[in-house]
Coordinates of N, CA and C and ligand atoms in Angstrom, one line a residue:
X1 N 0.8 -1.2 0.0 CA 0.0 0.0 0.0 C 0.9 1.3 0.0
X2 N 0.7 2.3 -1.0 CA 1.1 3.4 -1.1 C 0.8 4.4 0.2
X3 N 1.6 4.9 1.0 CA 1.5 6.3 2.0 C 1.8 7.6 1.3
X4 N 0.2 8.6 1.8 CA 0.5 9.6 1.3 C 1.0 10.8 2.1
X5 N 0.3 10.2 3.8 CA 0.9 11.4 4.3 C 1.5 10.7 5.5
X6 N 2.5 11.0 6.4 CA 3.5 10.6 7.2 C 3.8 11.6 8.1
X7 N 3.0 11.8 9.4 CA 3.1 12.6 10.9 C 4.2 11.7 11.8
X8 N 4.9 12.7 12.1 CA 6.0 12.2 13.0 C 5.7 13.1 14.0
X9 N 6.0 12.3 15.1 CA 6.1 13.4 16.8 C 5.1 14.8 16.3
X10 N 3.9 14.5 15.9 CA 3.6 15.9 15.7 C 3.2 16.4 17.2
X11 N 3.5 17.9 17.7 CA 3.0 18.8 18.8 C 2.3 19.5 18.5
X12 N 1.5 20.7 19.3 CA 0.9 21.9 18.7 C 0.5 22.2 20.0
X13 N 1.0 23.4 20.1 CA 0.6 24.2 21.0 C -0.2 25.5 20.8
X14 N -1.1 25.7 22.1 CA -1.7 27.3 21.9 C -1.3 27.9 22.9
X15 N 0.0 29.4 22.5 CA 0.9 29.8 23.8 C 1.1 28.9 25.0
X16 N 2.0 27.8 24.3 CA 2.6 26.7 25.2 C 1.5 25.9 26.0
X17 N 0.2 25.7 25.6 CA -0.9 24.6 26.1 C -1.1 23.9 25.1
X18 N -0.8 22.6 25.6 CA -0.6 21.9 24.6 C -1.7 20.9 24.1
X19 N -2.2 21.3 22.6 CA -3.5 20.2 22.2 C -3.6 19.2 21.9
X20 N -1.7 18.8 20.9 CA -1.5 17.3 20.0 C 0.0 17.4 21.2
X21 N 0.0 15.9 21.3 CA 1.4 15.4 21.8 C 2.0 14.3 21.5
X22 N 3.1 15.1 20.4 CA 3.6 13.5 19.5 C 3.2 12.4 19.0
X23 N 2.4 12.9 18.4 CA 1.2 11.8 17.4 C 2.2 12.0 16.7
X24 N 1.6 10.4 16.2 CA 2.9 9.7 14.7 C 1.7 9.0 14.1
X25 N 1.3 9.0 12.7 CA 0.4 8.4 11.9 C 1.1 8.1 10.3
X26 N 0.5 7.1 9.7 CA 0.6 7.4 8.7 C -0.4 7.2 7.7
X27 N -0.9 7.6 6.5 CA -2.3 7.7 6.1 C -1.9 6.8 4.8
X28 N -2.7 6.1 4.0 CA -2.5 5.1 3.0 C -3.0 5.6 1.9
X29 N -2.2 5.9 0.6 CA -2.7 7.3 -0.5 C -4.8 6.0 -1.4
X30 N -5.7 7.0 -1.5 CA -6.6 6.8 -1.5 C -7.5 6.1 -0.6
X31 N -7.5 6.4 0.5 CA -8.3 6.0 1.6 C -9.1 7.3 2.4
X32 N -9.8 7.1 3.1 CA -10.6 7.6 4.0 C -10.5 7.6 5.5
X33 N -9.9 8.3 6.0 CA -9.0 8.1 7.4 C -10.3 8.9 8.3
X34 N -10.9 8.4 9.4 CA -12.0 8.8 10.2 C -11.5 9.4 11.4
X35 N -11.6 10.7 11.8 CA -10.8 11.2 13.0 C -12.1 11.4 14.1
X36 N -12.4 11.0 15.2 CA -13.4 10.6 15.8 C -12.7 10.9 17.4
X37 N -13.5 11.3 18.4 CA -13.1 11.7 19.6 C -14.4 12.8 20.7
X38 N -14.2 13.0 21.7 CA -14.7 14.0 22.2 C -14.1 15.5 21.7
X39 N -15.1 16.3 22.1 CA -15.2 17.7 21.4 C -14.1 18.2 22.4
X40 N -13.2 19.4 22.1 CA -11.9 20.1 22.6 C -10.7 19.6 22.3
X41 N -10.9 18.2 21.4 CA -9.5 17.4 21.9 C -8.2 17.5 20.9
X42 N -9.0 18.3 19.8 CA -7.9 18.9 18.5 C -7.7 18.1 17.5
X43 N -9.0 17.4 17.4 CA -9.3 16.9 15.7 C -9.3 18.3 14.6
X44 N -10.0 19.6 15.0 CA -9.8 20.6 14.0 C -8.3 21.0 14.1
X45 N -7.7 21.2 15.2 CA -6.3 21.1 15.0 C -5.4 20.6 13.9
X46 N -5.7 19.2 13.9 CA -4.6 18.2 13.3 C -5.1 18.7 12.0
X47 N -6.6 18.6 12.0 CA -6.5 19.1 10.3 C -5.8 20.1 9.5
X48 N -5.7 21.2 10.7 CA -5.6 22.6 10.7 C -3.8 22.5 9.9
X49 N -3.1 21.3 10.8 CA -1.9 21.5 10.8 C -1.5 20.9 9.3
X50 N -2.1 20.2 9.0 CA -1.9 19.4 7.3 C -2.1 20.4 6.4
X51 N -3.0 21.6 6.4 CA -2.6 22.7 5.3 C -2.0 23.8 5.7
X52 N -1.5 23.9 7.4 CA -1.4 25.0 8.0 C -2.0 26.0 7.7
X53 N -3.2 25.9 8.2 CA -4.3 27.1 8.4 C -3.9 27.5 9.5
X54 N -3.5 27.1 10.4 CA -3.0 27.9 11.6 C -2.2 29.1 11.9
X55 N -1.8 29.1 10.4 CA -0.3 29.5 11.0 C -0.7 31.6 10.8
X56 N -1.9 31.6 11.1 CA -2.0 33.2 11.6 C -2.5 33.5 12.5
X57 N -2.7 32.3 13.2 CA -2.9 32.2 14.9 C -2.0 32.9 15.7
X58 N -2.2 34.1 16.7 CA -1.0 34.2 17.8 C -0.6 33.5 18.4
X59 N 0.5 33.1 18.7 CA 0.8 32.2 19.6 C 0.7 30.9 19.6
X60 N -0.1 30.4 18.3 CA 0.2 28.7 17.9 C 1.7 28.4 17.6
X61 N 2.1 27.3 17.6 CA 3.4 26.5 17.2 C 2.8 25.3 17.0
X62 N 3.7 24.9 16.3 CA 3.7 23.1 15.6 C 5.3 22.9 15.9
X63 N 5.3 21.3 16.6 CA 6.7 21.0 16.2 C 6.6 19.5 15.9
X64 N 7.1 18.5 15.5 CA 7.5 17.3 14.9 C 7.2 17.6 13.2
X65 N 7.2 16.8 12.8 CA 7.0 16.9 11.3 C 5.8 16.3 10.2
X66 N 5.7 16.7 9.5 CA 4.7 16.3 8.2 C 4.8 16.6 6.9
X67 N 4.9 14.9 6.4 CA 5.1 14.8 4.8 C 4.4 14.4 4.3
X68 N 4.0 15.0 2.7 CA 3.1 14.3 2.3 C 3.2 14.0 1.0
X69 N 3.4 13.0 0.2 CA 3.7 12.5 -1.1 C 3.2 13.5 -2.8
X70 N 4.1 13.9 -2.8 CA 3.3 14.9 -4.2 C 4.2 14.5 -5.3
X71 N 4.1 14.0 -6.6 CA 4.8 13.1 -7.7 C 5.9 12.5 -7.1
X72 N 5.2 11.5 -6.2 CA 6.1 10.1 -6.0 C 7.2 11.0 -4.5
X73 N 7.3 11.9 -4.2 CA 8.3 12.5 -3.3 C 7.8 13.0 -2.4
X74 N 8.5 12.4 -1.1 CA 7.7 12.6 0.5 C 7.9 14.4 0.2
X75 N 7.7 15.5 0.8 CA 7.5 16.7 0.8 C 7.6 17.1 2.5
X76 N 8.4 17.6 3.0 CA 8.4 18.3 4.8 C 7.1 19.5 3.8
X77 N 6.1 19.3 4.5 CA 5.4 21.1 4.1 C 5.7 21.8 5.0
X78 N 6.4 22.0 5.8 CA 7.2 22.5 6.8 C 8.0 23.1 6.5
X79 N 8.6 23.0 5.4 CA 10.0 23.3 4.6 C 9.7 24.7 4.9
X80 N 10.8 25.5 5.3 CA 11.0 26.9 4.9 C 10.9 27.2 2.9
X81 N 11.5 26.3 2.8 CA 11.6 26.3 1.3 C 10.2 26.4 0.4
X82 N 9.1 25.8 0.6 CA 7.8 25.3 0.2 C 7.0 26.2 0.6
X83 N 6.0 26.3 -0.1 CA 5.2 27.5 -0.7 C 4.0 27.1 -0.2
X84 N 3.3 28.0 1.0 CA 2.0 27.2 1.2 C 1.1 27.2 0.9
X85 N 0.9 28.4 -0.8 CA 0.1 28.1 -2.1 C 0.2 27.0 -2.8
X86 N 1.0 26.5 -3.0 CA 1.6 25.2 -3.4 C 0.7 23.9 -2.6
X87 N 0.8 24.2 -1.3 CA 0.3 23.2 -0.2 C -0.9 23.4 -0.4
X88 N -1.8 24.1 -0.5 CA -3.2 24.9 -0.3 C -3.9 24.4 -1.9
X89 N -2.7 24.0 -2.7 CA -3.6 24.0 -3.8 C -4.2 22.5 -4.1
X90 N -2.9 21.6 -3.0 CA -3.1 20.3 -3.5 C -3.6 19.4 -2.0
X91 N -3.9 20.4 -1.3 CA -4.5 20.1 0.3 C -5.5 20.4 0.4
X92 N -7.0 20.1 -0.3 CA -8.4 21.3 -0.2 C -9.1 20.8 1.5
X93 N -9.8 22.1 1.5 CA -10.5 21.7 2.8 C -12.3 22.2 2.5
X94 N -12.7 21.5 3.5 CA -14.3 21.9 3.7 C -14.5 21.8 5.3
X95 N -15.3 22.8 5.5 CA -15.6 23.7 7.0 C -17.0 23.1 7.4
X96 N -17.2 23.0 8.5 CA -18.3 22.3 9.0 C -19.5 23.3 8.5
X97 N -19.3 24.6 8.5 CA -20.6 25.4 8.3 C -20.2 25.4 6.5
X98 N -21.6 25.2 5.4 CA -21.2 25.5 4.4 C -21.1 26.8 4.0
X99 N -19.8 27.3 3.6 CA -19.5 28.6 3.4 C -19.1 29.2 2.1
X100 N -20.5 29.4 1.4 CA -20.8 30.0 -0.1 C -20.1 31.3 -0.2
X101 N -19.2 31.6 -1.2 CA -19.5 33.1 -1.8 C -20.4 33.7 -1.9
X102 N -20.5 35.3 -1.5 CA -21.8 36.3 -2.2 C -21.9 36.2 -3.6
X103 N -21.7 35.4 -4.3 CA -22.0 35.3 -5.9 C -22.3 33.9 -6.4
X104 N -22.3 33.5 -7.7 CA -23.6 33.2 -8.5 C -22.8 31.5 -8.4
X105 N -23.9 30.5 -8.3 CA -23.2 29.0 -8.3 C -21.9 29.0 -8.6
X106 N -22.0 29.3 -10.3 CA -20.7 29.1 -11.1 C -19.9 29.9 -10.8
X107 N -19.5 31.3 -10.8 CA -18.4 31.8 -9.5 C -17.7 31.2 -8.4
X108 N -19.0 31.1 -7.9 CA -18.3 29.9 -6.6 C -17.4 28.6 -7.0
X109 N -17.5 28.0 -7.9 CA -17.1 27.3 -8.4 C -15.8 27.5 -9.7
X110 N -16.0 28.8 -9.7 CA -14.7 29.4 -10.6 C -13.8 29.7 -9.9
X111 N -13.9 29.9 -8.5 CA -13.0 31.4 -7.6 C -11.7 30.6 -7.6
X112 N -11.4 29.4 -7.0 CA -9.9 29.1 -7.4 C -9.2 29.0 -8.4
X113 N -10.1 28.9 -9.6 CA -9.2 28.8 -10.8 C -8.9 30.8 -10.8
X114 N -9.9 31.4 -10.9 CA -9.7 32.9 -10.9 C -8.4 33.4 -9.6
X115 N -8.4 32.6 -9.2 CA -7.1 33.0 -7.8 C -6.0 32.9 -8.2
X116 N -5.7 31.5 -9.1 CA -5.0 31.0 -9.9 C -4.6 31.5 -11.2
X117 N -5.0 32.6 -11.7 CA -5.5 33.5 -13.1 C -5.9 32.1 -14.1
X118 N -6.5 31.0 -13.4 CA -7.1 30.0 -14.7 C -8.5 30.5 -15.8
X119 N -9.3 31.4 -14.5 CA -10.7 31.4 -15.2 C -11.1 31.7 -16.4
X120 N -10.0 32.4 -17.0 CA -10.3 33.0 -18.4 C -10.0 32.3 -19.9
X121 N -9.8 30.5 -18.9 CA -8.9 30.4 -20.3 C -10.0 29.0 -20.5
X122 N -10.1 28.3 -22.2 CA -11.2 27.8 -22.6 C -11.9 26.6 -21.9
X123 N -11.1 25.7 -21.4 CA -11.7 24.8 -20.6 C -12.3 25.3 -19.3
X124 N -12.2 26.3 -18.3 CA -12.8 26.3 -17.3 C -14.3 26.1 -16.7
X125 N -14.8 26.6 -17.9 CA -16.2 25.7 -18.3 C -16.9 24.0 -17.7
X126 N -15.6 23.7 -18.6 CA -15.9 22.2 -18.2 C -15.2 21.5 -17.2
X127 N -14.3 22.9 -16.4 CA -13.7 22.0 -14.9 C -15.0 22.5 -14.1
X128 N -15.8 23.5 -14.4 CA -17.0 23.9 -13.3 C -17.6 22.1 -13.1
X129 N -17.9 22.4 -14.7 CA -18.6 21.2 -14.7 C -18.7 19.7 -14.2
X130 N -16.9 19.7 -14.7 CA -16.7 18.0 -14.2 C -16.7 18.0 -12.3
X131 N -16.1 19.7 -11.7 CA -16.4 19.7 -10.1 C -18.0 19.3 -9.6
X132 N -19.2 20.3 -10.2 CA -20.1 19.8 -9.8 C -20.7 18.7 -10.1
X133 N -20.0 18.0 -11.2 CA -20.2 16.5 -10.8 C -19.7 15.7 -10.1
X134 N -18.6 15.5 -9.8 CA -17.7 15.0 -8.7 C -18.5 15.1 -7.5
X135 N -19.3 16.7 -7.3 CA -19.9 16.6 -5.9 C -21.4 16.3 -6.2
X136 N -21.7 15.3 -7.0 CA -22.9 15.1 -7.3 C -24.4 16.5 -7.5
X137 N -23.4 17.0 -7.6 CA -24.5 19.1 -7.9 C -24.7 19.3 -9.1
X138 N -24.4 18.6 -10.1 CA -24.4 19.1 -11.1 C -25.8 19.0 -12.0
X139 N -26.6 17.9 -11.9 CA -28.0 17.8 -12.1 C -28.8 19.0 -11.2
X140 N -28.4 19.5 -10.2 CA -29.5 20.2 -9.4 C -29.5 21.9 -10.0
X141 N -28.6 21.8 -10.5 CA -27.9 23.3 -10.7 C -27.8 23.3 -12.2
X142 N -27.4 22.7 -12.7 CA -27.4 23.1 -14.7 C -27.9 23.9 -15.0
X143 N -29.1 24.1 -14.9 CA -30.3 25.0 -14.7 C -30.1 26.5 -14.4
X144 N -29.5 26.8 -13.6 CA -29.2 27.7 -12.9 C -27.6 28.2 -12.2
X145 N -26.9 28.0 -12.9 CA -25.8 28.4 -12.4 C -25.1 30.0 -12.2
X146 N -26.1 30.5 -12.8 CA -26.2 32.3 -12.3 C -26.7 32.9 -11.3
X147 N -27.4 31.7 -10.5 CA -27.9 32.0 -9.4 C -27.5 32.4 -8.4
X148 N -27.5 33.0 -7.2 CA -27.1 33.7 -5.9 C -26.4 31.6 -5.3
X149 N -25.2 31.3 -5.1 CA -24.9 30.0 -4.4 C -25.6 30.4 -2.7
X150 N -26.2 31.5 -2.2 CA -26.9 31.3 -1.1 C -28.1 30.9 -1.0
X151 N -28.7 31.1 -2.2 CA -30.3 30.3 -2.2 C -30.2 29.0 -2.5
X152 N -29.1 28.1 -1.9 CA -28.9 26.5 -2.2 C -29.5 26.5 -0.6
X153 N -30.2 25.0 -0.7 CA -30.5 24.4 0.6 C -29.1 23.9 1.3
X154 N -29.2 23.6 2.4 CA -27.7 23.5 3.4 C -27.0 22.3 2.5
X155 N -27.5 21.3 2.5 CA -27.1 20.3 2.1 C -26.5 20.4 0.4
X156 N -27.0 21.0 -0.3 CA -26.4 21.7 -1.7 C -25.3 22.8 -1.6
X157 N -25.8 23.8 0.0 CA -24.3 24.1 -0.2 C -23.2 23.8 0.1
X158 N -23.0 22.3 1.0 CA -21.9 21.7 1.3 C -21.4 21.2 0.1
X159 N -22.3 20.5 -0.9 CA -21.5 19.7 -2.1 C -21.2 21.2 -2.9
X160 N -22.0 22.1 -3.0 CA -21.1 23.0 -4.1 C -19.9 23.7 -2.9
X161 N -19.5 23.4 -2.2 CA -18.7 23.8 -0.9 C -17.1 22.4 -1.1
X162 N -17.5 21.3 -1.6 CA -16.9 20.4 -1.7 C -16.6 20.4 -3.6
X163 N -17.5 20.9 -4.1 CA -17.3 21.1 -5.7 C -15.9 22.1 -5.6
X164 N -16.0 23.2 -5.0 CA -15.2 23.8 -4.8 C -13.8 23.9 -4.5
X165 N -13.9 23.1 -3.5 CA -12.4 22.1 -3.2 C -11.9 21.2 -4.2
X166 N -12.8 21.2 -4.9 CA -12.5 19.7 -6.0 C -12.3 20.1 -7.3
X167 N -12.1 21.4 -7.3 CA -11.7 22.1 -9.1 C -10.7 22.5 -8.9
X168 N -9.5 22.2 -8.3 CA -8.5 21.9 -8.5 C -7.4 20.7 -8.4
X169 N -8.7 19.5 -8.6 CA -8.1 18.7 -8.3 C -6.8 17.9 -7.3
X170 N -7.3 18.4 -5.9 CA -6.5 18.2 -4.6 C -6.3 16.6 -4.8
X171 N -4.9 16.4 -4.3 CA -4.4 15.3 -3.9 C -5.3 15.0 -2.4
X172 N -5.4 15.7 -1.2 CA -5.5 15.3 -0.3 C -7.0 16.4 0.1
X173 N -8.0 15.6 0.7 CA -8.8 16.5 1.0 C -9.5 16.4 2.6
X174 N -9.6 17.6 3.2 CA -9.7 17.5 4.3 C -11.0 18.2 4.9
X175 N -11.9 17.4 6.0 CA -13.5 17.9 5.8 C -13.6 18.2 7.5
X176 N -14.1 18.8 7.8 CA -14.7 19.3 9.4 C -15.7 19.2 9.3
X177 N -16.0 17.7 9.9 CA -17.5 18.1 10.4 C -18.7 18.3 8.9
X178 N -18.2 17.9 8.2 CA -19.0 18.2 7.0 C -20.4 18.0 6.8
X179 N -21.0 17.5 7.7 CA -22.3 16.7 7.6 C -23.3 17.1 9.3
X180 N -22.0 17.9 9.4 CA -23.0 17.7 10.8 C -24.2 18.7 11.4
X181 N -24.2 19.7 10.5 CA -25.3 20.6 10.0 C -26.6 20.2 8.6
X182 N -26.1 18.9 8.3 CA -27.7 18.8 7.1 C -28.7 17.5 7.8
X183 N -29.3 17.2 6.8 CA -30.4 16.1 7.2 C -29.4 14.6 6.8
X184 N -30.3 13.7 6.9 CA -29.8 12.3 6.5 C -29.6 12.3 5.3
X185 N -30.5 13.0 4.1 CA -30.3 12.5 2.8 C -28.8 13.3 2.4
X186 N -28.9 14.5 2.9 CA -27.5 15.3 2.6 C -26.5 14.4 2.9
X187 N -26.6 14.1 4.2 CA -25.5 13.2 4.5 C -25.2 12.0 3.7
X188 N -25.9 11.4 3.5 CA -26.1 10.0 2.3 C -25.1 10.6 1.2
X189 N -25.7 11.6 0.7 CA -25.2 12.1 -0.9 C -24.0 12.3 -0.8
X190 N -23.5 12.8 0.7 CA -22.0 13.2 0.9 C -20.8 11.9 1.3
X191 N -21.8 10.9 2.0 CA -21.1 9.6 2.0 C -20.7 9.3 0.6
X192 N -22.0 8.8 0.4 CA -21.8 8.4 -1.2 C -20.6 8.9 -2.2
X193 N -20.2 10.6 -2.7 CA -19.7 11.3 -3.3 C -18.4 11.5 -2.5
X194 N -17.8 11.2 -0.9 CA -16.9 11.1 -1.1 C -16.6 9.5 -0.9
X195 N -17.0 8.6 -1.2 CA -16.1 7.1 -1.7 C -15.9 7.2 -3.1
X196 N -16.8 7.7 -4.2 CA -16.4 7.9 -5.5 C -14.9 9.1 -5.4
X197 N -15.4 10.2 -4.6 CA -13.4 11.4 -4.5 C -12.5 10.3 -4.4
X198 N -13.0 9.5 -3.3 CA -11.5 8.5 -2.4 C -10.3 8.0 -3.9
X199 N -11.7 7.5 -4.9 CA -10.7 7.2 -5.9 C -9.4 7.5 -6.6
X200 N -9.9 8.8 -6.2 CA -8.5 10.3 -6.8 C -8.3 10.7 -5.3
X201 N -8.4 11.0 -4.6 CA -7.6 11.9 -3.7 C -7.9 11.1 -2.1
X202 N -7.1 11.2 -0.8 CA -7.0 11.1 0.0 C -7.6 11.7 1.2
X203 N -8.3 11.3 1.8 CA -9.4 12.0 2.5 C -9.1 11.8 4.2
X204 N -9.4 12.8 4.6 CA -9.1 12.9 5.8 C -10.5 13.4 6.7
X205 N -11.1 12.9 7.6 CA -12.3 13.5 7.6 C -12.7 13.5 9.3
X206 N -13.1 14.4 9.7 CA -13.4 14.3 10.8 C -14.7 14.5 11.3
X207 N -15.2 13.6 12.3 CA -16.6 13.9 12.2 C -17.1 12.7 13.9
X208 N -18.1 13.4 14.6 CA -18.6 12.6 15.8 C -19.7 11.8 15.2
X209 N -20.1 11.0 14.4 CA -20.8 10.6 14.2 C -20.4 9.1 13.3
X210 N -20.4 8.3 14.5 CA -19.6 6.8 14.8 C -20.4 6.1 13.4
X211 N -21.6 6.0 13.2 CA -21.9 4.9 12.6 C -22.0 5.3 11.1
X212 N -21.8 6.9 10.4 CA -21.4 7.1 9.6 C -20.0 6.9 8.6
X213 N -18.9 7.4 10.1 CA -17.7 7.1 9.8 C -17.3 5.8 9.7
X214 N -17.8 4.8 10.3 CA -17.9 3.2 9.9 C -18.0 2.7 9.0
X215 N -19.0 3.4 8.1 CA -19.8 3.0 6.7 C -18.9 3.8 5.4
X216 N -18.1 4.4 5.7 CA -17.1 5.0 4.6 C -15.7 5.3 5.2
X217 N -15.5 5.0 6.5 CA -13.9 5.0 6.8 C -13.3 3.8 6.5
X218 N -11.7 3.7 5.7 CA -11.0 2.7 6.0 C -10.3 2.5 7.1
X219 N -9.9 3.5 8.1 CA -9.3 3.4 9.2 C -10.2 4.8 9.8
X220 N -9.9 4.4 11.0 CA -11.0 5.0 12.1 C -9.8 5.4 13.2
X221 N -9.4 6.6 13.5 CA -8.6 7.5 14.8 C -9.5 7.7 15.5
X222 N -8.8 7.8 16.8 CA -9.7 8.5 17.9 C -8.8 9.4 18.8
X223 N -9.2 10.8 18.5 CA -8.3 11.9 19.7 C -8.2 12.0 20.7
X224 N -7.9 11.7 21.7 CA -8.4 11.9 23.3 C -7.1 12.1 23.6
X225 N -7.5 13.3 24.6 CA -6.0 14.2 25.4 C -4.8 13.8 25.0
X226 N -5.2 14.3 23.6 CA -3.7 14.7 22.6 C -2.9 13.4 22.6
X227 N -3.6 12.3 22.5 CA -3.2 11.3 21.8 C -4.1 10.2 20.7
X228 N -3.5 10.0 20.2 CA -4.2 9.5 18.9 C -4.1 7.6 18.9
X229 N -5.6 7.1 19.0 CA -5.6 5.5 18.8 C -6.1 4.9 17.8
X230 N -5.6 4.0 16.9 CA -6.3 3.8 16.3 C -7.7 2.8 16.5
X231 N -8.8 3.4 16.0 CA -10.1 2.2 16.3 C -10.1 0.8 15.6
X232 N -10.3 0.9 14.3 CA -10.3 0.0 13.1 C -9.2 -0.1 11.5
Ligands
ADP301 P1 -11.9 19.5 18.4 O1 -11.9 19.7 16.9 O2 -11.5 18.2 18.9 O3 -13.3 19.9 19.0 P2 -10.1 21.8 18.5 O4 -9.0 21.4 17.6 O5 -11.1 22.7 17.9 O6 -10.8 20.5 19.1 O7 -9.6 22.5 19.8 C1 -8.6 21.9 20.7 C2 -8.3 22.8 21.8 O8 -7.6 23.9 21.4 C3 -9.5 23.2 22.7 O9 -9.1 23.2 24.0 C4 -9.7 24.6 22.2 O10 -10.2 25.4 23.2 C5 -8.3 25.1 21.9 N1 -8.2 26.1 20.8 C6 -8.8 26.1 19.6 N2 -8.6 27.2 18.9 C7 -7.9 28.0 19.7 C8 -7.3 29.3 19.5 N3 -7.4 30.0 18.4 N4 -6.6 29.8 20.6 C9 -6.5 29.1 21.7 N5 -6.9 27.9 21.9 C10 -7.6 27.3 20.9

């Protein structure tokens, strides 16, 4: 089995209180890794630390290390050297609350290629497209993709929230809680759509809700006072 990402001694502190302590994991490239635990214990953390979203926190630190495989070569994203656009492009994340742009479906779905200066150029069209299919949105929305992306029900704006993350084609993708604000059918559609992602990308996902993560995790973590066990 191929490893895509590789945590050594990882720490993290907030002004020297400490949330992770020397967790060592390693993740197996196209799987679904289930991060599961009581609430405070720094499951959003560890995610945090894999694209370094943290790092405009006062007073956070990270110390041990993390690599993660990008054409065949382990990568420190820690590297002073390494670019954490670079990281950010091939690391996507999704936020427990679905969090739309003030603009129109397809915008939403353009904004990283436009970040990227991609949007102007002829295929971008058909990466909207092949994203909102990837997140299974693409039937609900054809129709309408000029539309305001706030007039989606919750559960449509987590998939065009995950469409989003998914037009750039991320190696590794990382979810908070993704489910834990819709109904059951949302949830279904989002099980469902990410075991078809798992195929292409690496999923990391975190979420209190045991009997879901069962039903689409290959390995199952559990966080408790900053140490990490595996369940399954
Ligand atoms: P979980 O995802 O397991 O609920 P978090 O990673 O959100 O846990 O939080 C872990 C710990 O870090 C908690 O004790 C929380 O209060 C603390 N924490 C989170 N964010 C900050 C911050 N910006 N500053 C200080 N402490 C924080």
């Amino acid at each position: 089995m191929h490893m895509k990402i590789k945590i050594k001694n990882l720490g993290f502190y907030y002004n020297d209180h400490p949330v992770l302590e020397n967790i060592s994991m390693e993740i197996a490239k196209n799987t679904i890794t289930a991060v599961t635990g009581p609430s405070g214990q720094g499951k959003s953390t560890l995610l945090m630390t894999l694209n370094r979203l943290w790092e405009s926190i006062e007073g956070a630190r990270v110390d041990g290390q993390i690599e993660i495989c990008f054409n065949g070569k382990f990568q420190n994203i820690y590297d002073p050297k390494y670019r954490v656009s670079d990281l950010r492009r091939r690391v996507g994340m999704v936020f427990q609350m679905p969090n739309p742009l003030p603009m129109s479906i397809y915008k939403n779905i353009l904004f990283p290629l436009k970040l990227k200066g991609e949007n102007k150029k002829k295929d971008a069209p058909f990466r909207v497209e092949a994203a909102l299919k990837r997140a299974f949105l693409w039937e609900e929305v054809k129709d309408r993709l000029n539309e305001d992306a706030r007039a989606l029900s919750g559960g449509q704006q987590q998939r065009l929230c995950i469409a989003r993350a998914l037009i750039l084609n991320p190696e590794v993708l990382l979810l908070d809680e993704p489910t834990s604000s819709l109904d059951d059918n949302s949830c279904n559609m989002i099980e469902s759509l990410l075991l078809e992602v798992k195929k292409s990308c690496t999923i990391l996902l975190v979420s209190h809700y045991l009997d879901q993560v069962k039903r689409i995790a290959d390995t199952g973590m559990r966080l408790s006072r900053g140490q990490m066990t595996q369940e399954w």
